[in-house]
Coordinates of C-alpha atoms in Angstrom, one line a residue:
Chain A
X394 CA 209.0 -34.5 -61.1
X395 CA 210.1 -31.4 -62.9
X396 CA 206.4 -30.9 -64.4
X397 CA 205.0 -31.4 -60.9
X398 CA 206.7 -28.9 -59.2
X399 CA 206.2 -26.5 -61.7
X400 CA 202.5 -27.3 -61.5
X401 CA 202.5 -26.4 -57.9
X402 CA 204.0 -23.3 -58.9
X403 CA 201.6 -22.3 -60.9
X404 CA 198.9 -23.5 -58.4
X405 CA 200.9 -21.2 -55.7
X406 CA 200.9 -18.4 -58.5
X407 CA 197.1 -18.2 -58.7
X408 CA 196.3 -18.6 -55.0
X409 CA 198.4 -15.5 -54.2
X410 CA 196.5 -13.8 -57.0
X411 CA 193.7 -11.2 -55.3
X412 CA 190.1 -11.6 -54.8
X413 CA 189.1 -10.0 -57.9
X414 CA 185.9 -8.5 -57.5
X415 CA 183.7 -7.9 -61.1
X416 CA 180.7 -6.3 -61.9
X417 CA 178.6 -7.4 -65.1
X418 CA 175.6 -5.8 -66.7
X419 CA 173.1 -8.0 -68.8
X420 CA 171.3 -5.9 -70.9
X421 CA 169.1 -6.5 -74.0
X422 CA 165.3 -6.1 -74.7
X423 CA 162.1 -7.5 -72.7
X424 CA 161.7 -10.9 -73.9
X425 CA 165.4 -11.6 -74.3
X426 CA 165.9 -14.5 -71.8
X427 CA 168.0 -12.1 -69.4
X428 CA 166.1 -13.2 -65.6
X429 CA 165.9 -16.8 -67.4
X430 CA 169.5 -16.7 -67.9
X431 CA 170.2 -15.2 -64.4
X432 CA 168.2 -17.5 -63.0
X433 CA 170.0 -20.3 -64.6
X434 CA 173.5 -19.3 -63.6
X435 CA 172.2 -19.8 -60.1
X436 CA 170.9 -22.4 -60.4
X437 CA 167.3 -21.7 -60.1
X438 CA 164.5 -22.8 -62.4
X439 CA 164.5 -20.7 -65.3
X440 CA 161.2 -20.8 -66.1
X441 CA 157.6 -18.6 -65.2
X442 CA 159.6 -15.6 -64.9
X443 CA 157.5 -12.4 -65.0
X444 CA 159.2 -9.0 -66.8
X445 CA 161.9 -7.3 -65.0
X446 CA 161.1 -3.3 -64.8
X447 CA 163.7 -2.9 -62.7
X448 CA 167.0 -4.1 -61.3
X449 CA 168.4 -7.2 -59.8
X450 CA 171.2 -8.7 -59.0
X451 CA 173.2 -12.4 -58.5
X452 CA 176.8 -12.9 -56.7
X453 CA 178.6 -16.1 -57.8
X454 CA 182.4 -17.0 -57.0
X455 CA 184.3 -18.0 -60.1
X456 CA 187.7 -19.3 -59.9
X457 CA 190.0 -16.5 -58.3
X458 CA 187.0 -13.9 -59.2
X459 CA 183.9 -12.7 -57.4
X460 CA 181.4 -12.2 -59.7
X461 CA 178.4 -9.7 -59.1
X462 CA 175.5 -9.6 -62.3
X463 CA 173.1 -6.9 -62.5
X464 CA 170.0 -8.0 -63.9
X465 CA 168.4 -4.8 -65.8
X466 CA 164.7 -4.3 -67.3
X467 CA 164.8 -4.5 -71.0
X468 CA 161.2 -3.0 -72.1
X469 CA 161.2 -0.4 -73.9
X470 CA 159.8 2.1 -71.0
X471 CA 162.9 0.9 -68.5
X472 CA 165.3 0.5 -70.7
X473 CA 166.8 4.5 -70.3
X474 CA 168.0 3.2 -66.9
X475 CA 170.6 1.1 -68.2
X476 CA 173.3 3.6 -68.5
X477 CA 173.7 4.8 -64.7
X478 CA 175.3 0.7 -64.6
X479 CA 178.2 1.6 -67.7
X480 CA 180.6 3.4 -65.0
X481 CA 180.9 0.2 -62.7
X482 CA 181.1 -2.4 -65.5
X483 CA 183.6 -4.6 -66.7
X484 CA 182.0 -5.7 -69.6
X485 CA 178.5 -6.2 -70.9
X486 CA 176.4 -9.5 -71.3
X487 CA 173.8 -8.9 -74.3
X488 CA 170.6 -11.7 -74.7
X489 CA 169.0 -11.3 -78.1
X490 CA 166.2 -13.5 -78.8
X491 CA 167.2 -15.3 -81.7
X492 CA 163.7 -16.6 -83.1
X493 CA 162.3 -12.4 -82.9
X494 CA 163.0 -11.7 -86.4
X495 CA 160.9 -8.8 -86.1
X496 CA 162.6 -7.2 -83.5
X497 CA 166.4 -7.7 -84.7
X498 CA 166.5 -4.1 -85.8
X499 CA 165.5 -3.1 -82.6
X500 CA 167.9 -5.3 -80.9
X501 CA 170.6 -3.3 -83.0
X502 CA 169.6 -0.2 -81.9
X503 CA 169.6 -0.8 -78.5
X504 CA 172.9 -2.1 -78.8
X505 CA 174.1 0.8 -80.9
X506 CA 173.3 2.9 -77.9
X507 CA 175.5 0.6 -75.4
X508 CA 178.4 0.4 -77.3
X509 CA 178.0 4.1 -78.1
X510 CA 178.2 4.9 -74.3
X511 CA 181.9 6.5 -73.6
X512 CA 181.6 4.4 -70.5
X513 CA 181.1 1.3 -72.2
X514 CA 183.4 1.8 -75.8
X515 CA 186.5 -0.6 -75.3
X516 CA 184.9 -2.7 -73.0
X517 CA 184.0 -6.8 -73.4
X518 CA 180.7 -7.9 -74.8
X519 CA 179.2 -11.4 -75.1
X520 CA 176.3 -11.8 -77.0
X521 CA 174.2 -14.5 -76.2
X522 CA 173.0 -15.6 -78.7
X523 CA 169.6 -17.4 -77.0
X524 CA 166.1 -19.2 -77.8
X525 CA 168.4 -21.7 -79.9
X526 CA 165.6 -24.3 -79.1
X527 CA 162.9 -22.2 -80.8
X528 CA 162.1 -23.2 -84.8
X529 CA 163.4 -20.9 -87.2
X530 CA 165.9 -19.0 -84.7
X531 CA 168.6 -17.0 -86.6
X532 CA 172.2 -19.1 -86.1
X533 CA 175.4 -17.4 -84.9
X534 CA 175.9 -16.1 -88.9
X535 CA 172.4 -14.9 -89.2
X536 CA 172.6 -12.9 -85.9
X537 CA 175.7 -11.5 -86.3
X538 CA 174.5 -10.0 -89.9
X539 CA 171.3 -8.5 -88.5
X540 CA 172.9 -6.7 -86.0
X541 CA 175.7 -5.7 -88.1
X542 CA 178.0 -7.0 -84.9
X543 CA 181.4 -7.0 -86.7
X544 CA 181.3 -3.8 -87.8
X545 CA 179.8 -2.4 -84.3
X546 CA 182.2 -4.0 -82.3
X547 CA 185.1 -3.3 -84.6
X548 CA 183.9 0.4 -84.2
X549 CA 183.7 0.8 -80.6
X550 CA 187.2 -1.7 -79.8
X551 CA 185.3 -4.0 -78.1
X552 CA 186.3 -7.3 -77.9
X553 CA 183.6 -9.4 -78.8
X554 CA 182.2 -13.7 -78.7
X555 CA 178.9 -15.0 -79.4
X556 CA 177.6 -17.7 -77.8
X557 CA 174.2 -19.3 -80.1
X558 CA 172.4 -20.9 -76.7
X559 CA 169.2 -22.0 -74.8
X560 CA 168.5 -20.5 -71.3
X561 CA 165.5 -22.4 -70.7
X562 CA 167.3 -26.1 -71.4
X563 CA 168.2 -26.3 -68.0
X564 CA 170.1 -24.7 -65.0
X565 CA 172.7 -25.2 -62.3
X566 CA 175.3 -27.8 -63.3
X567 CA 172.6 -28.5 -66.4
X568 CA 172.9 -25.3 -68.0
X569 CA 173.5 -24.9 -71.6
X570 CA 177.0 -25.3 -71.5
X571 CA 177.6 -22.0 -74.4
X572 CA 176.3 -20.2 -71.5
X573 CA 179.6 -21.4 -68.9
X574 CA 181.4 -20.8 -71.9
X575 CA 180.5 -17.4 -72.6
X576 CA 180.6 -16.1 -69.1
X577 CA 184.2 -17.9 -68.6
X578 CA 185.8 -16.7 -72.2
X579 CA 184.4 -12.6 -70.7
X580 CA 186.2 -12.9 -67.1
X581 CA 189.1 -14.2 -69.2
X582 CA 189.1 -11.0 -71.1
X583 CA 188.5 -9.1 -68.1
X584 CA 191.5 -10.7 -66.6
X585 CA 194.1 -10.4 -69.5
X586 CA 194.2 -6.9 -68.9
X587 CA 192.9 -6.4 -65.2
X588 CA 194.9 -3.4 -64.5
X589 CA 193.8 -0.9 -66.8
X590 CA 190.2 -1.8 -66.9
X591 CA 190.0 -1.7 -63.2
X592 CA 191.9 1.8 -63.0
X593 CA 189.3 3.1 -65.5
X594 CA 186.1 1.9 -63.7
X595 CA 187.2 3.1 -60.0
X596 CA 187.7 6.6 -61.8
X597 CA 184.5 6.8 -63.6
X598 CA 182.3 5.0 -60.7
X599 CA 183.9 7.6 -58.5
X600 CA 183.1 10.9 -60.7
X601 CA 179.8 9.2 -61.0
X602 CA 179.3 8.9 -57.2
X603 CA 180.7 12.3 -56.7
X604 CA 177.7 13.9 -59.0
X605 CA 175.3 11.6 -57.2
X606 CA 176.0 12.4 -54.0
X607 CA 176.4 16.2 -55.3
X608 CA 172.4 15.6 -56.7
X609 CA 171.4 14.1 -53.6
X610 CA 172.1 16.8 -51.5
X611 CA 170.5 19.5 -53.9
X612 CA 167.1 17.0 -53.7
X613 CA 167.5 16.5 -50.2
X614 CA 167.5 20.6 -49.9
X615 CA 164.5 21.3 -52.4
X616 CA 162.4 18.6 -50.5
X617 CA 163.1 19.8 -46.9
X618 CA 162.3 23.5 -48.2
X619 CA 158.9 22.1 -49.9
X620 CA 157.9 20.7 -46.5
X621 CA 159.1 24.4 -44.3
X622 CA 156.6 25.3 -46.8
X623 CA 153.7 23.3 -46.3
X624 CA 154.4 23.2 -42.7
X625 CA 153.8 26.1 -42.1
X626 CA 151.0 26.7 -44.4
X627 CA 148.9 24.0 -43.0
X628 CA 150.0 25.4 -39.2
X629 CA 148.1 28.6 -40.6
X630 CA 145.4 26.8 -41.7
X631 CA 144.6 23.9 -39.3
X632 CA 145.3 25.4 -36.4
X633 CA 142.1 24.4 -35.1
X634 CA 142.8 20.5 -36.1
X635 CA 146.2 20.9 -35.1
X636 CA 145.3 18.8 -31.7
X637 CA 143.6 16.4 -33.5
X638 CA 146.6 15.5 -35.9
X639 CA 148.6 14.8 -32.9
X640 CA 146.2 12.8 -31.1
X641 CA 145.2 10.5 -34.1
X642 CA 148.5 8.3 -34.6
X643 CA 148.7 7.9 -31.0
X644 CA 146.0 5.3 -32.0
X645 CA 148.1 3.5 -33.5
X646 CA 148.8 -0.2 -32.3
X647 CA 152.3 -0.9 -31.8
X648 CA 153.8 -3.7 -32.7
X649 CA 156.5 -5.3 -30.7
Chain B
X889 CA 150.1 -27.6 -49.3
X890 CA 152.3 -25.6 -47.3
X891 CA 150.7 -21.9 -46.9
X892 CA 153.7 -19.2 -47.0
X893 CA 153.1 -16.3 -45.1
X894 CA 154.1 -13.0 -46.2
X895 CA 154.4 -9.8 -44.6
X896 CA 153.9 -6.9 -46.7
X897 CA 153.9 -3.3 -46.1
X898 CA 152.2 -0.7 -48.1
X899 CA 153.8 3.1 -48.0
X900 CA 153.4 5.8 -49.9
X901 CA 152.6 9.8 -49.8
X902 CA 149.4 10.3 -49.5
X903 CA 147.1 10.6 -52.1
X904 CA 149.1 7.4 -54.2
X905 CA 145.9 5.4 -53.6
X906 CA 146.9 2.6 -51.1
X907 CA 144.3 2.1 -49.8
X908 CA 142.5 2.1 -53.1
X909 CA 144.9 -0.6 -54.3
X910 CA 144.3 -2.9 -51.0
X911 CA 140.6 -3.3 -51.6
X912 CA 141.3 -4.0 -55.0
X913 CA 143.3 -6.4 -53.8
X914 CA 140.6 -8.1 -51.7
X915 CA 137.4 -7.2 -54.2
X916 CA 135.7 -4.8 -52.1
X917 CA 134.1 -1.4 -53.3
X918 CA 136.8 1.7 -53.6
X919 CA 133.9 4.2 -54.1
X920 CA 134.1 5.8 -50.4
X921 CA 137.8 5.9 -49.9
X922 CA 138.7 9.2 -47.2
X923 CA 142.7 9.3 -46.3
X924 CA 143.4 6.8 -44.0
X925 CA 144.6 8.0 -40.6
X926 CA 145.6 4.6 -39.3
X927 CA 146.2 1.5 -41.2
X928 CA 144.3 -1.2 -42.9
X929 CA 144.9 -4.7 -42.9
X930 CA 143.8 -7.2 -45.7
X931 CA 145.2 -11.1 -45.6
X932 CA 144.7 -12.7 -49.1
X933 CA 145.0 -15.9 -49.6
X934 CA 146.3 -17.1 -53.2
X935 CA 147.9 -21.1 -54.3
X936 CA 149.5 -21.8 -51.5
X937 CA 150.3 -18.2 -50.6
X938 CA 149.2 -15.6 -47.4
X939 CA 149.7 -12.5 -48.4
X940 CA 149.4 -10.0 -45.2
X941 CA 149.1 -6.8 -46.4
X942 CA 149.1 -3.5 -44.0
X943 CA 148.5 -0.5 -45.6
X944 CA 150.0 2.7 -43.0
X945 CA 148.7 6.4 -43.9
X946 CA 150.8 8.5 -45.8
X947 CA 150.0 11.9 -44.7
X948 CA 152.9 14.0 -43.7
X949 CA 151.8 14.0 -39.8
X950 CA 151.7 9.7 -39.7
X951 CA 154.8 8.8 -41.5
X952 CA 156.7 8.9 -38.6
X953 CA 154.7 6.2 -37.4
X954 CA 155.4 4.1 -40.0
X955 CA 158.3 2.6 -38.2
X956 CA 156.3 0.9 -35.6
X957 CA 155.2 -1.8 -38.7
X958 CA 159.0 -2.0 -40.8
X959 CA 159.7 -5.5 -38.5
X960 CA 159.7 -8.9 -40.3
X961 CA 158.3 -7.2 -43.4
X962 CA 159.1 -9.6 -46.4
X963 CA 157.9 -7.1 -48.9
X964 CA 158.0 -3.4 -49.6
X965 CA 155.3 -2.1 -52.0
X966 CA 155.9 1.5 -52.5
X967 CA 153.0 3.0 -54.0
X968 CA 153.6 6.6 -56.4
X969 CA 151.2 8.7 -58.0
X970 CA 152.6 8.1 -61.4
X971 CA 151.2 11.5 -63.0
X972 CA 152.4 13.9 -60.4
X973 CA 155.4 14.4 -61.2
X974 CA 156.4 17.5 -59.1
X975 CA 156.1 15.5 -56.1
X976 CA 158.5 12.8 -57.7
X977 CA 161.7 14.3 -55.9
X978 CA 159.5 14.6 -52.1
X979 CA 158.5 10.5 -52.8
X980 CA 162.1 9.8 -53.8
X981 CA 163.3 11.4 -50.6
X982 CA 160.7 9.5 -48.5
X983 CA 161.8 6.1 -50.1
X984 CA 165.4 6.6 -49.5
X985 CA 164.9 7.2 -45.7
X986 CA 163.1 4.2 -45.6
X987 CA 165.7 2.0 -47.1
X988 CA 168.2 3.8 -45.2
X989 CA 166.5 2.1 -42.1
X990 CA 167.6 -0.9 -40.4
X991 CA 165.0 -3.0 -40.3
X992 CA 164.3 -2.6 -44.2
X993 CA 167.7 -3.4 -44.7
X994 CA 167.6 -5.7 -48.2
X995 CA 163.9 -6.3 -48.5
X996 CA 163.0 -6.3 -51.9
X997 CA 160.9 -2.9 -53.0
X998 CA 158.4 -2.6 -55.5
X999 CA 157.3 0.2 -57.0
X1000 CA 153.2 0.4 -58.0
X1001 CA 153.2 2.9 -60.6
X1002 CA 149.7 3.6 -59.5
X1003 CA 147.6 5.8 -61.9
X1004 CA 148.8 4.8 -65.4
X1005 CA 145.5 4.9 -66.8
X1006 CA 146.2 9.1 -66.9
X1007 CA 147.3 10.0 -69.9
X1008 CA 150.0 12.1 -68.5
X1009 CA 151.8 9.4 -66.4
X1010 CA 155.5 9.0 -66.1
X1011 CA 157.2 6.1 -68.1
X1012 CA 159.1 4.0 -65.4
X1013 CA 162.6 4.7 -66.3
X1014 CA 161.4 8.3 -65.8
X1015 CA 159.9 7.1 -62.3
X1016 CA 163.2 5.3 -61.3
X1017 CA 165.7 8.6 -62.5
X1018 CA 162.8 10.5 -60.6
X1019 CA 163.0 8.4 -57.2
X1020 CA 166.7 7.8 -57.6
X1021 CA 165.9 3.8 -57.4
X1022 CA 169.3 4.0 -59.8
X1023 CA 171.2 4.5 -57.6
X1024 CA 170.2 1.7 -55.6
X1025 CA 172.8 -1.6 -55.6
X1026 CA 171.6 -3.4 -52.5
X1027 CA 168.6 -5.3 -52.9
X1028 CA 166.0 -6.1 -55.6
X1029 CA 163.4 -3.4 -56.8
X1030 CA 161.0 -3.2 -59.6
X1031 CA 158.2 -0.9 -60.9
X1032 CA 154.7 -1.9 -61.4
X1033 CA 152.7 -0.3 -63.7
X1034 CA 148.9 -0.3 -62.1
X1035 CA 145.8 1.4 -62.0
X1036 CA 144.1 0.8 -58.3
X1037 CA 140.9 2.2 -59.8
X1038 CA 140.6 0.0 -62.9
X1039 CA 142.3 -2.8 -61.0
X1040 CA 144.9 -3.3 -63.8
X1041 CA 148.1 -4.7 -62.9
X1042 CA 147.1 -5.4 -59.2
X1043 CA 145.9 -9.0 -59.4
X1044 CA 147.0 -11.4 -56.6
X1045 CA 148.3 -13.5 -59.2
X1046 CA 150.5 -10.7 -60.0
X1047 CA 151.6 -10.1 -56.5
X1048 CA 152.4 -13.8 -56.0
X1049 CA 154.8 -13.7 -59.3
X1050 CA 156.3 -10.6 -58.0
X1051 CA 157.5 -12.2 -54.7
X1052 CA 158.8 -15.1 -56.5
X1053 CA 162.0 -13.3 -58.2
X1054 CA 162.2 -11.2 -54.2
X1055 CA 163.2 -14.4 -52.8
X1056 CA 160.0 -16.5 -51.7
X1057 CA 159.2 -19.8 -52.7

């Protein structure tokens, strides 16, 4: 009786907790198994996926947490874009192919420059760990030695688990279960300490909105100056066509 | 099989070779291209696929016309000159008017890097810091890298795997 009631007040305990809304970059290079892995959180098929040179994104709810993942290109031309995520992340999801020998020193470098980012240092990483299926993929050991992880991590105070795994075995309620594992032990971290993490990404996501928004308006300026300028050079100019330009769109067909 | 139709619309300053890239699209010659001061419209069919593609004219004077075509548009290819870089910021500003429109609200953008076979173009995390496409957090985008003159990277194959991860089939 005793054990029931103080399971109910436990139960009560976590339904008062707030909505915690988290936001998760997945990083690593092109080739990784990042969309694959995406893909098979939601529960999509994960395979026939074409290169990401850009940015997506998934929403999932998990437990007491709204989770939002930010699928980013990995190649090597794309992959300067990663940085404007760091500010708004609570930690960092990292696919390494684990059958690309050849690229493992790559792999490190790239994640030398995360974990280098002030924005990021401190902050949750899970490695995954992926392509398990593949013959003559690096194990857990053998992954964590290329990329020299312990000493990275241990560098940078982030917490760190690796998850060896398979994106491509299956997705939905059929994914590789290291994946579930991975994602749940990093909102786990994210939660112990909730607090401080979330005070430090509204005040860096802020100042980084701030100088944004600062840019934007500079941009916005130069571009409407640029056009003054060509306006009236062109009025100059065509002012013979000038008629003409205004008749042609009215050709147009409109939709409705 | 079930054909899925999809509407997509082709923008871009002028001069980033829309046009260009549409025949491409549909095999036909791109030797006597002039701007265009209306649209085109090619339909392309591809496993199982209808691709409707309007391309709208880019020059200054039309854009605001570009409007009258944002409705039920599955699709927005955004097509950049990926060489000329001073007009980056003047693209970028174009773009984020667009997706500051209602009607565009959430469709998926992609970006043709049109023109990569100059020797000069812009890498594509240059193009997105360029356009400000970082600083986007509300729907999918993704850059293409292309050439509309040597066809490269505009295969309908292509464009049918691109609309796959933007939420069709």
């Amino acid at each position: 009786m005793f054990s029931l009631m103080a399971n109910c007040c436990s139960w009560l305990k976590r339904w008062q907790e707030p909505v915690r809304k988290v936001t998760l970059i997945m990083v690593g290079l092109d080739n990784a198994g990042k969309t694959a892995t995406v893909r098979g959180i939601q529960g999509e098929s994960p395979e026939d996926v074409a290169p990401t040179v850009g940015f997506s994104k998934i929403d999932l709810k998990q437990g007491r947490f709204e989770v939002t993942i930010f699928d980013l290109g990995g190649g090597k031309r794309i992959r300067n874009i990663w940085r404007n995520y760091y500010a708004e992340s609570y930690g960092v999801i990292f696919v390494v192919d684990s059958s690309d020998i050849a690229r493992m020193e790559e792999t490190k470098q790239a994640m030398i420059e995360v974990l280098n980012s002030p924005k990021i240092s401190g902050k949750p990483v899970l490695v995954l760990a992926n392509k398990q299926d593949r013959e003559g993929a690096l194990s857990e050991a053998d992954v964590i030695e290329s990329l020299s992880l312990e000493k990275l991590v241990n560098e940078h105070k982030c917490l760190c688990q690796i998850e060896p795994c398979s994106a491509i075995m299956g997705c939905g309620k059929k994914i590789d279960k290291s994946i579930k594992k991975g994602l749940y032990w990093l909102l786990h971290i994210i939660a112990k300490d909730f607090d401080a993490l979330n005070e430090r990404i509204q005040r860096d996501t802020t100042e980084q909105k701030a100088y944004e928004e600062q840019k934007k308006l500079e941009r916005a300026e130069r571009v409407r100056r640029i056009r003054e300028e060509r306006g009236s050079r062109t009025s100059d100019l065509l002012l013979p066509f000038k008629a003409l330009y205004h008749q042609q769109p009215t050709m147009l067909p409109i939709r409705d | 099989m079930i054909s899925l139709e999809v509407r997509i619309l082709l923008l871009g300053l002028d001069n980033a070779g829309k046009t260009t890239l549409l025949k491409q699209l549909a095999s036909e010659d791109i030797s006597h291209i002039t701007p265009t001061q209306g649209f085109n419209i090619k339909s392309v069919q591809s496993q199982g696929f209808k691709l409707n593609v309007w391309d709208i004219g880019g020059q200054r004077k039309i854009r605001p016309y570009w409007r009258n075509y944002f409705e039920n548009t599955d699709i927005l290819i955004y097509v950049i000159d990926s060489a000329d870089r001073k007009r980056f910021e003047e693209t970028g500003q174009e773009l984020a008017e667009l997706l500051d429109e209602e009607k565009l609200s959430g469709v998926p953008v992609l970006i043709f890097a049109n023109k990569q076979d100059l020797l000069t173009a812009a890498p594509a995390s240059e193009i997105a810091e360029g356009l400000n496409l970082h600083t986007i957090r509300d729907r999918v985008w993704q850059i293409q890298s292309c050439s509309a003159l040597s066809g490269e990277g505009v295969q309908v194959r292509l464009w049918r795997r691109l609309a796959v991860p933007a939420g069709h089939l």
